[in-house]
Coordinates of C-alpha atoms in Angstrom, one line a residue:
Chain A
M6 CA 17.6 -48.2 -24.5
S7 CA 15.2 -51.1 -25.9
R8 CA 11.8 -50.2 -26.8
A9 CA 10.4 -52.2 -24.4
F10 CA 12.1 -50.6 -21.7
M11 CA 11.2 -47.0 -22.5
P12 CA 7.9 -47.1 -21.1
F13 CA 9.3 -48.0 -17.8
A14 CA 11.9 -45.5 -18.0
I15 CA 9.3 -42.6 -18.8
L16 CA 7.2 -44.1 -15.9
A17 CA 10.4 -43.9 -13.5
G18 CA 11.4 -40.8 -14.5
L19 CA 7.9 -39.2 -14.1
L20 CA 7.7 -40.9 -10.5
I21 CA 11.0 -39.5 -9.6
G22 CA 9.9 -36.2 -11.0
A23 CA 6.5 -36.0 -9.1
P24 CA 7.9 -35.4 -5.7
A25 CA 10.0 -32.4 -7.2
A26 CA 6.9 -31.1 -9.0
E27 CA 4.7 -31.2 -5.9
A28 CA 7.4 -29.6 -3.9
E29 CA 7.5 -26.8 -6.7
T30 CA 3.7 -26.6 -6.5
E31 CA 3.6 -26.0 -2.7
I32 CA 6.4 -23.4 -2.9
E33 CA 4.4 -21.8 -5.4
R34 CA 1.3 -22.0 -3.3
G35 CA 3.2 -20.7 -0.6
R36 CA 4.4 -17.7 -2.5
A37 CA 0.7 -16.8 -3.1
V38 CA 0.0 -17.2 0.5
F39 CA 2.9 -14.6 1.4
E40 CA 1.7 -12.3 -1.4
K41 CA -1.7 -12.3 0.0
W42 CA -1.3 -12.2 3.9
C43 CA 2.4 -11.1 4.5
V44 CA 3.9 -8.9 2.0
M45 CA 1.4 -6.0 3.2
C46 CA 3.7 -5.9 6.3
H47 CA 6.9 -7.9 5.3
G48 CA 7.3 -6.6 1.8
V49 CA 9.6 -4.0 0.7
G50 CA 8.5 -0.1 0.2
L51 CA 6.9 2.7 1.8
G52 CA 4.8 1.8 4.9
M53 CA 6.3 -1.7 5.5
G54 CA 6.2 -1.7 9.0
A55 CA 7.2 -5.3 10.1
T56 CA 10.2 -5.0 7.5
Q57 CA 11.1 -1.6 9.4
I58 CA 10.8 -3.1 12.8
L59 CA 13.0 -6.2 11.9
E60 CA 15.7 -3.8 10.4
E61 CA 16.0 -2.1 13.8
K62 CA 16.0 -5.4 15.5
Y63 CA 18.5 -7.2 13.5
Q64 CA 20.7 -4.3 12.6
G65 CA 21.7 -6.2 9.6
S66 CA 22.8 -9.6 11.4
V67 CA 20.2 -11.0 9.2
P68 CA 18.0 -9.9 6.5
A69 CA 14.9 -8.2 7.6
L70 CA 13.1 -9.1 4.6
L71 CA 11.8 -12.5 5.3
E72 CA 12.1 -13.8 1.6
E73 CA 15.7 -13.1 2.0
R74 CA 16.4 -15.1 5.1
D75 CA 17.8 -18.3 4.7
D76 CA 17.7 -19.7 8.3
L77 CA 14.1 -20.0 8.9
D78 CA 12.7 -23.0 10.6
G79 CA 9.2 -24.2 9.0
E80 CA 7.7 -25.7 12.2
F81 CA 8.3 -22.4 13.9
I82 CA 6.7 -20.5 11.0
Q83 CA 3.5 -22.6 11.1
S84 CA 3.3 -22.0 14.7
F85 CA 4.3 -18.3 14.8
I86 CA 1.8 -17.3 12.8
R87 CA -1.1 -18.8 15.0
D88 CA -0.1 -16.6 17.9
W89 CA -0.1 -12.8 18.4
N90 CA 3.3 -11.4 18.6
P91 CA 4.1 -7.6 19.2
G92 CA 2.6 -5.7 16.2
M93 CA 1.6 -8.9 14.5
P94 CA -1.8 -10.7 15.1
A95 CA -2.8 -14.5 15.0
F96 CA -3.9 -15.7 11.7
R97 CA -6.6 -18.0 12.0
K98 CA -7.2 -21.4 10.2
T99 CA -9.9 -19.6 8.2
E100 CA -7.4 -17.0 6.9
I101 CA -4.2 -19.2 6.5
S102 CA -5.6 -22.7 6.5
E103 CA -3.4 -25.8 7.6
A104 CA -2.2 -26.5 4.1
D105 CA -1.6 -22.6 3.4
A106 CA 0.6 -22.8 6.4
R107 CA 2.7 -25.7 5.3
A108 CA 3.1 -24.0 1.9
L109 CA 4.0 -20.8 3.2
A110 CA 6.8 -22.6 5.4
A111 CA 7.8 -24.5 2.3
Y112 CA 8.4 -21.2 0.4
L113 CA 10.2 -19.1 3.5
T114 CA 12.5 -22.1 3.8
R115 CA 13.0 -22.9 0.2
K116 CA 16.5 -23.4 -1.2
R117 CA 17.5 -20.2 -3.0
G118 CA 17.3 -20.8 -6.7
E119 CA 13.8 -22.6 -6.3
S120 CA 10.8 -20.9 -7.2
G121 CA 10.9 -17.4 -5.7
S122 CA 11.4 -14.7 -8.0
P123 CA 11.1 -11.2 -6.8
Q124 CA 8.0 -9.8 -5.6
D125 CA 5.6 -8.7 -8.1
S126 CA 5.9 -5.1 -8.1
R127 CA 2.3 -4.1 -7.8
K128 CA 2.1 -5.7 -4.5
V129 CA 5.3 -4.2 -3.3
A130 CA 4.5 -0.9 -4.5
R131 CA 1.0 -0.7 -2.9
Chain B
M21 CA -12.5 -24.2 27.3
P22 CA -15.5 -22.3 29.1
R23 CA -19.2 -23.2 28.3
P24 CA -22.0 -20.8 28.5
A25 CA -23.3 -20.4 31.8
G26 CA -26.4 -22.9 32.3
L27 CA -25.5 -24.8 29.3
S28 CA -24.5 -28.7 30.1
E29 CA -21.4 -30.4 28.5
T30 CA -23.9 -32.6 26.8
D31 CA -25.8 -30.0 25.1
F32 CA -22.5 -28.0 24.2
D33 CA -20.8 -31.0 22.8
G34 CA -24.0 -32.1 21.0
A35 CA -24.4 -28.7 19.4
L36 CA -20.5 -28.7 18.3
K37 CA -20.9 -32.2 16.8
A38 CA -23.9 -31.0 15.0
F39 CA -22.0 -27.8 13.7
A40 CA -19.3 -30.4 12.4
D41 CA -21.9 -32.3 10.5
V42 CA -23.0 -29.3 8.7
V43 CA -19.5 -27.7 7.9
G44 CA -16.8 -30.8 8.4
D45 CA -14.8 -31.5 11.3
E46 CA -11.9 -29.4 10.1
W47 CA -14.2 -26.0 10.4
V48 CA -15.2 -26.7 14.1
M49 CA -12.6 -25.3 16.6
S50 CA -12.7 -26.3 20.2
D51 CA -8.8 -26.7 20.8
A52 CA -7.6 -24.1 23.2
R53 CA -4.9 -23.3 20.7
D54 CA -7.2 -22.7 18.0
L55 CA -9.5 -20.5 20.0
D56 CA -6.7 -18.4 21.4
A57 CA -6.6 -16.6 17.8
Y58 CA -10.6 -15.8 18.6
C59 CA -9.4 -13.6 21.8
D60 CA -9.0 -10.0 22.2
E61 CA -5.7 -9.5 22.4
F62 CA -6.4 -5.6 22.9
S63 CA -8.5 -6.4 25.6
P64 CA -7.7 -4.9 29.3
F65 CA -8.5 -8.2 30.8
R66 CA -6.5 -10.5 28.4
G67 CA -4.9 -13.2 30.4
E68 CA -6.7 -12.4 33.5
P69 CA -9.7 -14.3 35.1
E70 CA -12.1 -11.8 33.9
E71 CA -11.5 -12.4 30.2
I72 CA -14.0 -13.5 28.0
I73 CA -13.1 -16.8 26.0
P74 CA -14.9 -18.2 23.5
G75 CA -16.1 -21.8 23.9
G76 CA -15.6 -22.8 20.5
A77 CA -15.6 -21.7 16.8
V78 CA -17.6 -22.7 13.6
A79 CA -16.8 -21.7 10.0
P80 CA -19.4 -21.8 7.4
D81 CA -18.7 -21.7 3.8
D82 CA -21.9 -20.2 2.4
V83 CA -25.4 -19.0 3.4
R84 CA -27.1 -22.5 3.9
Q85 CA -24.6 -23.6 6.3
V86 CA -25.0 -20.3 8.1
Q87 CA -28.9 -21.1 8.4
E88 CA -28.3 -24.9 9.5
I89 CA -25.8 -23.5 12.3
V90 CA -28.3 -21.2 13.7
R91 CA -31.1 -23.7 13.8
I92 CA -28.8 -25.9 15.6
A93 CA -27.7 -23.0 17.9
N94 CA -31.5 -22.6 18.6
R95 CA -32.1 -26.2 19.2
F96 CA -29.3 -26.3 21.7
K97 CA -29.4 -22.7 23.0
V98 CA -25.8 -22.3 22.2
P99 CA -25.0 -18.7 22.1
L100 CA -23.3 -17.5 18.8
W101 CA -20.8 -14.4 18.1
M102 CA -20.2 -13.4 14.3
I103 CA -17.1 -12.0 13.0
S104 CA -16.8 -11.2 9.3
C105 CA -13.1 -11.0 8.9
G106 CA -12.7 -10.6 12.8
R107 CA -9.8 -7.8 12.6
N108 CA -11.9 -5.3 14.7
F109 CA -9.1 -4.6 17.0
G110 CA -9.4 -1.9 19.5
Y111 CA -13.1 -2.5 19.2
G112 CA -13.1 -6.0 20.7
G113 CA -11.6 -7.9 17.8
P114 CA -12.9 -11.5 17.2
A115 CA -14.0 -12.2 20.7
P116 CA -17.4 -12.2 22.2
R117 CA -19.0 -10.5 25.0
L118 CA -20.7 -13.8 26.6
Q119 CA -18.3 -16.1 28.2
G120 CA -18.2 -19.4 26.2
S121 CA -20.1 -18.4 23.3
V122 CA -19.4 -19.9 19.9
V123 CA -17.8 -17.7 17.3
L124 CA -19.4 -18.0 13.8
D125 CA -16.6 -17.2 12.0
L126 CA -17.6 -15.8 8.2
K127 CA -14.2 -15.5 6.8
R128 CA -14.4 -18.5 4.4
M129 CA -17.4 -16.7 2.8
N130 CA -15.0 -14.7 0.9
R131 CA -16.6 -14.4 -2.7
V132 CA -16.8 -11.1 -4.4
L133 CA -20.2 -11.9 -6.1
E134 CA -20.3 -8.9 -8.4
V135 CA -18.6 -5.6 -9.4
N136 CA -20.6 -3.5 -11.7
E137 CA -18.3 -0.9 -13.3
E138 CA -20.7 0.8 -15.3
H139 CA -23.0 1.7 -12.1
A140 CA -20.3 1.5 -9.6
Y141 CA -21.1 -0.9 -7.0
A142 CA -20.0 -4.3 -5.8
L143 CA -21.9 -7.0 -4.1
V144 CA -19.7 -8.9 -1.5
E145 CA -19.7 -11.9 1.4
P146 CA -18.5 -10.9 4.7
G147 CA -15.3 -12.8 4.6
V148 CA -14.2 -10.2 1.7
S149 CA -11.6 -7.7 3.1
S150 CA -11.3 -4.3 1.8
M151 CA -8.1 -5.7 0.3
D152 CA -9.8 -8.5 -1.2
L153 CA -12.1 -6.1 -3.2
Y154 CA -9.3 -3.6 -4.0
D155 CA -7.1 -6.3 -5.2
Y156 CA -10.1 -7.8 -7.3
I157 CA -10.8 -4.2 -8.7
Q158 CA -7.1 -3.9 -10.0
E159 CA -7.0 -7.4 -11.2
K160 CA -9.8 -6.6 -13.6
G161 CA -8.5 -3.4 -14.7
L162 CA -11.7 -1.6 -13.4
K163 CA -11.5 2.2 -12.9
L164 CA -13.3 2.3 -9.7
W165 CA -12.5 3.4 -6.4
M166 CA -13.7 2.5 -3.0
D167 CA -13.3 3.6 0.5
G168 CA -11.5 1.4 3.0
P169 CA -10.9 2.1 6.8
S170 CA -7.5 1.2 7.7
P171 CA -6.1 -1.3 7.8
G172 CA -7.2 -2.9 4.9
W173 CA -7.6 -6.5 6.1
G174 CA -11.0 -5.6 7.6
S175 CA -14.2 -6.6 6.1
V176 CA -16.1 -4.8 3.6
I177 CA -19.4 -5.7 5.2
G178 CA -18.0 -5.7 8.6
S179 CA -16.6 -2.2 8.6
S180 CA -19.7 -1.1 7.1
L181 CA -22.3 -2.6 9.5
E182 CA -20.2 -1.1 12.4
R183 CA -20.2 2.2 10.5
A184 CA -16.7 2.6 10.5
L185 CA -15.6 6.0 9.1
G186 CA -13.4 6.2 5.9
H187 CA -10.9 8.4 4.6
G188 CA -11.0 8.7 1.1
P189 CA -13.8 9.4 -1.8
L190 CA -16.5 7.6 -0.1
P191 CA -15.7 8.2 3.5
E192 CA -19.4 7.6 4.9
R193 CA -18.9 3.6 4.7
W194 CA -22.6 2.7 6.0
A195 CA -24.0 5.3 3.8
Q196 CA -22.5 3.6 0.7
H197 CA -23.9 0.2 1.5
C198 CA -27.2 -0.8 -0.8
G199 CA -29.1 -4.0 0.1
L200 CA -28.1 -6.8 2.2
E201 CA -29.0 -10.5 2.9
A202 CA -29.0 -11.6 6.5
V203 CA -30.0 -14.8 8.4
L204 CA -32.4 -14.2 11.0
P205 CA -32.3 -15.9 14.3
D206 CA -34.6 -18.5 13.7
G207 CA -32.7 -19.4 10.4
S208 CA -34.7 -17.8 7.7
L209 CA -33.3 -15.7 5.1
I210 CA -34.3 -12.1 4.1
R211 CA -33.3 -9.5 1.5
T212 CA -33.7 -5.8 2.5
G213 CA -34.3 -3.0 0.1
M214 CA -35.1 -4.1 -3.6
G215 CA -33.5 -7.3 -2.7
A216 CA -37.1 -8.4 -1.5
I217 CA -38.1 -8.7 -5.0
P218 CA -37.2 -12.0 -6.5
D219 CA -34.7 -11.8 -9.0
S220 CA -34.3 -8.1 -8.4
T221 CA -32.6 -5.8 -10.8
T222 CA -32.2 -2.7 -8.6
W223 CA -30.9 -4.4 -5.3
Q224 CA -27.8 -2.4 -5.6
H225 CA -29.2 0.3 -7.4
Y226 CA -31.9 1.7 -5.1
K227 CA -31.4 1.7 -1.3
W228 CA -35.0 2.0 0.5
G229 CA -37.1 -0.6 -1.0
Y230 CA -40.8 -0.4 0.0
G231 CA -42.3 0.0 3.5
P232 CA -40.2 0.4 6.8
Y233 CA -36.5 0.5 6.0
I234 CA -34.9 -2.1 8.1
D235 CA -31.3 -2.1 7.2
G236 CA -30.3 -0.3 10.4
L237 CA -31.7 -3.1 12.5
F238 CA -28.4 -4.9 11.1
S239 CA -26.1 -2.3 11.9
Q240 CA -23.9 -2.6 15.3
S241 CA -26.4 -5.1 16.0
N242 CA -27.5 -8.6 17.2
L243 CA -30.6 -9.3 15.2
G244 CA -29.2 -11.3 12.2
V245 CA -26.4 -12.7 10.7
V246 CA -25.4 -10.6 7.3
T247 CA -24.5 -12.9 4.6
K248 CA -24.1 -10.4 1.6
M249 CA -24.3 -6.8 1.3
G250 CA -24.1 -4.4 -1.6
T251 CA -21.7 -1.3 -1.5
W252 CA -21.3 1.4 -3.8
L253 CA -17.9 2.5 -5.5
A254 CA -17.0 5.8 -7.2
H255 CA -15.7 6.3 -10.6
E256 CA -12.0 7.1 -10.6
P257 CA -11.6 10.8 -10.5
P258 CA -9.6 12.4 -12.8
A259 CA -7.7 14.3 -10.6
T260 CA -7.3 14.8 -6.7
L261 CA -6.0 17.5 -4.3
F262 CA -5.0 17.0 -0.8
G263 CA -4.7 20.5 0.9
T264 CA -3.4 21.5 4.4
I265 CA -4.4 24.6 6.1
M266 CA -2.0 25.5 9.0
A267 CA -3.0 28.2 11.7
P268 CA -0.7 29.7 14.3
R269 CA -2.7 29.7 17.4
Q270 CA -4.8 26.7 18.7
E271 CA -7.5 28.8 19.2
D272 CA -7.8 29.5 15.5
L273 CA -9.3 25.9 15.2
I274 CA -12.6 27.7 16.2
S275 CA -12.6 29.8 13.1
L276 CA -11.0 27.1 10.8
I277 CA -13.8 24.7 11.6
D278 CA -16.5 27.4 11.0
I279 CA -15.0 28.7 7.5
V280 CA -14.5 25.1 6.2
R281 CA -17.9 23.8 7.4
P282 CA -20.1 24.8 4.4
F283 CA -17.3 23.6 1.9
R284 CA -17.7 20.1 3.4
L285 CA -21.3 20.6 3.9
S286 CA -21.9 21.6 0.0
G287 CA -19.6 18.5 -1.3
V288 CA -16.9 21.0 -2.6
L289 CA -14.4 19.1 0.2
T290 CA -15.2 15.6 0.2
Y291 CA -13.3 15.2 3.5
A292 CA -12.1 17.7 6.3
G293 CA -10.3 16.8 9.4
F294 CA -9.0 19.0 12.1
T295 CA -6.4 19.1 14.6
R296 CA -5.6 21.1 17.6
I297 CA -1.7 20.8 17.6
D298 CA -0.4 20.5 21.0
P299 CA 3.2 20.8 22.1
P300 CA 5.4 18.0 22.8
E301 CA 5.3 16.1 26.0
G302 CA 6.9 18.2 28.5
E303 CA 6.2 21.7 27.1
E304 CA 3.3 24.4 28.0
T305 CA 0.3 24.3 26.0
G306 CA 0.2 27.5 23.5
S307 CA 3.6 27.2 22.8
A308 CA 3.3 25.3 19.3
P309 CA 1.8 26.0 16.1
G310 CA -1.9 26.1 16.8
A311 CA -4.4 24.5 14.3
R312 CA -4.6 22.2 11.5
A313 CA -7.2 21.6 8.8
A314 CA -6.7 18.7 6.3
V315 CA -9.3 18.6 3.1
S316 CA -10.0 16.2 0.2
L317 CA -11.2 17.3 -3.2
Y318 CA -11.8 15.0 -6.2
G319 CA -12.8 15.5 -9.6
V320 CA -11.9 17.6 -12.6
E321 CA -8.7 19.3 -12.2
K322 CA -9.8 22.7 -13.3
I323 CA -12.9 22.7 -11.1
I324 CA -11.0 21.4 -7.8
E325 CA -8.3 24.0 -8.6
A326 CA -11.2 26.5 -8.5
H327 CA -12.7 25.2 -5.4
W328 CA -9.4 25.0 -3.3
R329 CA -8.8 28.6 -4.4
H330 CA -12.1 29.4 -3.0
V331 CA -11.1 27.5 0.4
R332 CA -8.1 29.4 0.7
D333 CA -9.5 32.7 -0.1
A334 CA -12.2 32.0 2.9
C335 CA -9.4 30.6 5.2
S336 CA -7.3 33.6 4.5
A337 CA -9.2 35.5 7.2
I338 CA -7.5 33.9 9.6
P339 CA -4.2 36.0 10.5
G340 CA -0.9 34.0 9.5
V341 CA -2.8 31.1 8.0
V342 CA -0.6 29.3 5.6
F343 CA -1.7 26.7 2.8
S344 CA 0.3 23.5 1.3
E345 CA -1.2 20.8 -1.2
E346 CA -0.4 17.8 -3.2
R347 CA -1.9 17.2 -6.5
F348 CA -2.7 13.9 -8.3
Q349 CA -3.7 13.1 -11.7
A350 CA -4.7 9.7 -13.4
P351 CA -3.2 7.5 -14.0
Y352 CA -2.2 7.4 -10.4
D353 CA 1.2 6.6 -9.3
T354 CA 0.2 5.0 -6.0
G355 CA 3.5 3.3 -5.4
A356 CA 5.0 6.7 -5.1
M357 CA 2.5 8.0 -2.4
N358 CA 3.0 8.0 1.3
D359 CA 0.8 6.1 3.4
V360 CA -1.5 9.1 4.3
N361 CA -2.0 10.0 0.5
K362 CA -2.6 6.2 -0.1
R363 CA -5.3 6.2 2.5
R364 CA -7.0 9.1 0.7
H365 CA -6.8 7.3 -2.5
A366 CA -8.4 4.4 -0.8
V367 CA -5.3 2.3 -1.5
M368 CA -5.4 -0.5 0.8
S369 CA -2.4 -0.5 3.2
M370 CA -1.6 -1.6 6.6
A371 CA -0.3 2.0 7.3
E372 CA -2.2 2.0 10.6
R373 CA -0.4 -1.0 12.1
K374 CA 2.0 1.5 13.2
L375 CA -0.5 2.5 16.0
W376 CA 0.1 -1.1 17.3
D377 CA 3.1 -0.4 19.3
H378 CA 0.7 -0.7 22.2
Y379 CA -2.6 -2.1 22.7
F380 CA -5.5 0.2 23.2
M381 CA -9.2 0.8 23.3
Y382 CA -10.8 3.2 20.6
L383 CA -13.2 5.7 21.4
S384 CA -14.9 8.4 19.6
H385 CA -17.5 10.8 20.2
L386 CA -19.5 13.3 18.0
V387 CA -20.1 16.8 18.4
P388 CA -21.9 19.2 15.9
F389 CA -19.7 20.6 12.9
D390 CA -19.1 23.9 15.1
G391 CA -16.0 25.7 16.2
K392 CA -16.9 26.6 19.6
A393 CA -18.8 23.2 20.4
A394 CA -15.5 21.5 19.2
W395 CA -13.7 23.8 21.5
K396 CA -15.7 22.8 24.3
M397 CA -15.4 19.3 24.0
L398 CA -11.7 19.6 23.8
S399 CA -11.7 21.4 27.2
V400 CA -14.0 18.9 28.7
F401 CA -11.6 16.0 27.6
D402 CA -8.5 17.9 28.6
E403 CA -10.1 18.2 32.0
I404 CA -10.9 14.5 32.5
Y405 CA -7.5 13.3 30.9
A406 CA -5.5 15.5 33.2
Q407 CA -7.4 14.1 36.2
F408 CA -5.8 11.1 35.2
G409 CA -2.3 12.6 35.0
L410 CA -2.4 12.2 31.2
R411 CA -2.8 14.8 28.3
F412 CA -5.7 14.5 25.9
R413 CA -4.5 14.2 22.2
G414 CA -7.2 13.6 19.6
G415 CA -8.4 15.2 16.4
F416 CA -11.8 15.7 14.7
G417 CA -12.8 14.1 11.3
T418 CA -15.9 14.4 9.1
G419 CA -15.6 11.0 7.7
N420 CA -19.1 9.8 9.0
S421 CA -21.2 12.9 8.5
P422 CA -21.0 16.2 6.7
R423 CA -22.6 17.8 9.7
A424 CA -20.8 16.3 12.8
L425 CA -17.2 16.3 14.0
M426 CA -16.1 12.9 15.1
C427 CA -13.4 13.5 18.0
S428 CA -11.5 9.8 17.8
Q429 CA -9.1 9.0 20.4
R430 CA -7.1 6.1 21.5
G431 CA -8.3 6.7 24.9
G432 CA -7.3 3.8 26.9
F433 CA -3.8 2.0 26.3
V434 CA -3.3 -1.6 27.5
K435 CA -0.5 -3.6 29.1
R436 CA -0.9 -7.0 29.2
G437 CA -0.4 -8.3 32.8
D438 CA -0.7 -4.8 34.4
R439 CA -4.1 -4.9 36.2
E440 CA -3.5 -1.6 37.9
F441 CA -2.5 0.2 34.7
N442 CA -5.6 -1.4 32.8
K443 CA -8.0 -0.4 35.4
K444 CA -7.0 3.4 35.3
S445 CA -7.3 2.7 31.6
M446 CA -10.7 1.4 32.0
D447 CA -11.7 4.2 34.4
L448 CA -10.5 6.6 32.0
V449 CA -12.7 5.3 29.2
R450 CA -15.8 5.0 31.3
R451 CA -15.3 8.5 32.7
V452 CA -15.0 9.8 28.9
T453 CA -18.0 7.9 28.2
L454 CA -20.3 8.6 30.8
E455 CA -19.4 12.2 31.4
G456 CA -19.1 13.0 27.8
G457 CA -22.7 11.8 27.8
K458 CA -23.8 14.4 30.1
H459 CA -22.4 17.0 27.6
G460 CA -24.4 15.3 25.0
Y461 CA -21.5 13.6 23.3
G462 CA -22.4 10.4 22.1
P463 CA -20.2 7.4 21.0
Y464 CA -20.1 6.4 17.6
R465 CA -18.7 3.1 18.3
I466 CA -16.9 1.4 21.2
T467 CA -14.9 -1.6 22.2
T468 CA -17.0 -4.6 23.6
V469 CA -15.8 -3.9 27.2
F470 CA -17.6 -0.8 27.3
M471 CA -20.7 -1.5 25.2
D472 CA -23.4 -1.5 28.2
E473 CA -21.9 2.0 29.1
A474 CA -22.3 3.5 25.6
M475 CA -25.8 2.2 25.6
E476 CA -26.3 3.7 29.0
V477 CA -25.6 7.1 27.6
M478 CA -28.7 7.0 25.0
S479 CA -30.8 7.4 28.1
F480 CA -33.8 9.8 26.6
N481 CA -37.0 8.9 27.9
D482 CA -36.0 6.2 30.2
H483 CA -33.9 4.6 27.8
A484 CA -36.5 4.2 25.3
L485 CA -34.1 3.3 22.6
R486 CA -32.8 0.2 24.6
R487 CA -36.1 -0.6 25.4
F488 CA -37.2 -0.9 21.9
L489 CA -34.3 -2.9 20.8
E490 CA -34.7 -5.1 23.7
T491 CA -38.4 -5.7 22.7
V492 CA -37.3 -6.2 19.0
K493 CA -34.6 -8.6 20.4
D494 CA -36.8 -10.8 22.3
A495 CA -39.3 -11.0 19.3
L496 CA -36.8 -12.1 17.0
D497 CA -34.1 -13.8 19.0
P498 CA -36.2 -15.5 21.9
N499 CA -33.4 -17.7 22.5
G500 CA -30.9 -15.2 22.6
I501 CA -28.4 -16.9 20.6
I502 CA -27.2 -14.1 18.4
A503 CA -24.3 -11.9 19.6
A504 CA -25.7 -11.3 23.2
G505 CA -24.6 -8.1 24.8
K506 CA -23.9 -6.7 21.1
S507 CA -24.1 -2.6 21.7
G508 CA -25.4 -3.2 25.2
I509 CA -28.3 -5.4 23.8
W510 CA -28.9 -8.5 26.0
P511 CA -31.6 -11.2 25.3
K512 CA -34.3 -11.4 27.9
H513 CA -33.0 -14.5 30.1
L514 CA -29.7 -12.7 30.6
R515 CA -31.2 -9.4 31.4
E516 CA -33.5 -11.2 33.8
A517 CA -30.4 -12.9 35.3
G518 CA -28.8 -9.5 35.8
A519 CA -26.0 -9.9 33.1

């Protein structure tokens, strides 16, 4: 590669990589939202009522842990959290903002292998 | 969406626009979809014509914005209803009492302003939940404990102002508060206690300040918007012990309460709760194990062991009594604890979420910490519930006072859309409240639907308490814009209109 062309190549690489980096950041943000607002009921461990309810509901047909699902719809998630559902209250924008809701959806619909390491054990064990 | 009665569309819309100029368009909600989250899902009127629905919501980010919002509300005569985290489910949730009110959502004010490990206190904003404060303490590695009414997503300030009961080492939530800051109905700012001194060094150290002590005026109240509050914490105890005392007959509850009382009163026991154990549905009363006490001790292991032995020796006067206990020591493995132990260790959880299989209206009444008085209360409530074809089930706790028993009950279940069922539930709650009042049983807290009835019970000297509070309300809030109807206190123009 010629020296003249290199800056353009680097710039092109950065530009191509930028959306991926942004997506990665949004997924990480969504993970943080999940750990703040969702893991208390949808996590693993004692007292995780929502996980238990979903275990009973699905009987193993789909994972009870939301983070293990690969069939969730982002639009559905963003809408679902705004409504009361049996055993789960609505979350206001002052709790989960629109941006946080989008990030949460991105996290729960991420392709496996992307950011999404096992839950922090301290949060789980609480 | 509904508007408050008597307020023109022009004025209401003008107010919302003025709010938006303060907080930004994003943080003024008037869309039906957004406002649905500010309704009371537990209300017996949910989805019915009688349901109280907010006309809007506004979410400030700091004290200055709160002051501006209050001034605007005065200018346009728009009623506000403030919420901290808005998770007061079973007591009204985020919904106002007056149709069309604008909910003042303080959740965005969620800063932990200070946590002082040496002196064991925190200073927080209203949007800080118990969970938030707990996480802050854990992340900083501080050896401090707090108390947290379940579930943990309730506001530290909100639950303290509501005088919610605790379960752990500091069960009297309101008693732990020390100093607060509030925006008054005219938009001015006040700090109570030693906070009235500029740059005070003792605001969270000494409660009483100088002169009349006014903090209670902001508790279960509509005389101002609390924007900061100090709360005392506890240093992590080296050891804890949770004891259970089981007695074979239901009537043993009387002796159990009387024997345990001096230990709770002296502080040997940090918490004591009592349950009359009823047989399962369908079985006759008296055929099941009778009474249980659950107690908590925190401190140095040798001392709490000696105290627990002393308690057991005293309770052994009850024939057939059986003891069990669980012991924990620092460093605590909270991950291995069950829900009850987590709560007693003030580890935030959503354990009480399991109660939400049905929606309900909480109610709790107070009786002296006395065995016979408690037994009589049970028989009064037994009779009322029986008249509704129900069996009363409830227990007594001492989370809010070492001298009183609080009988908590989920008195009225709610089924959305079933008007007949919900009417029966409301009739039950109303009967328990009003008839309980005739026996001297006052409510410690109640859902918004029955706040007027609860205040009705406080009738000494021709309702002197309510008249006093109305006088203060009229003086501080002549336009009646702060939380109309909270605790049965209505502003003058609505009293005159027969609200």
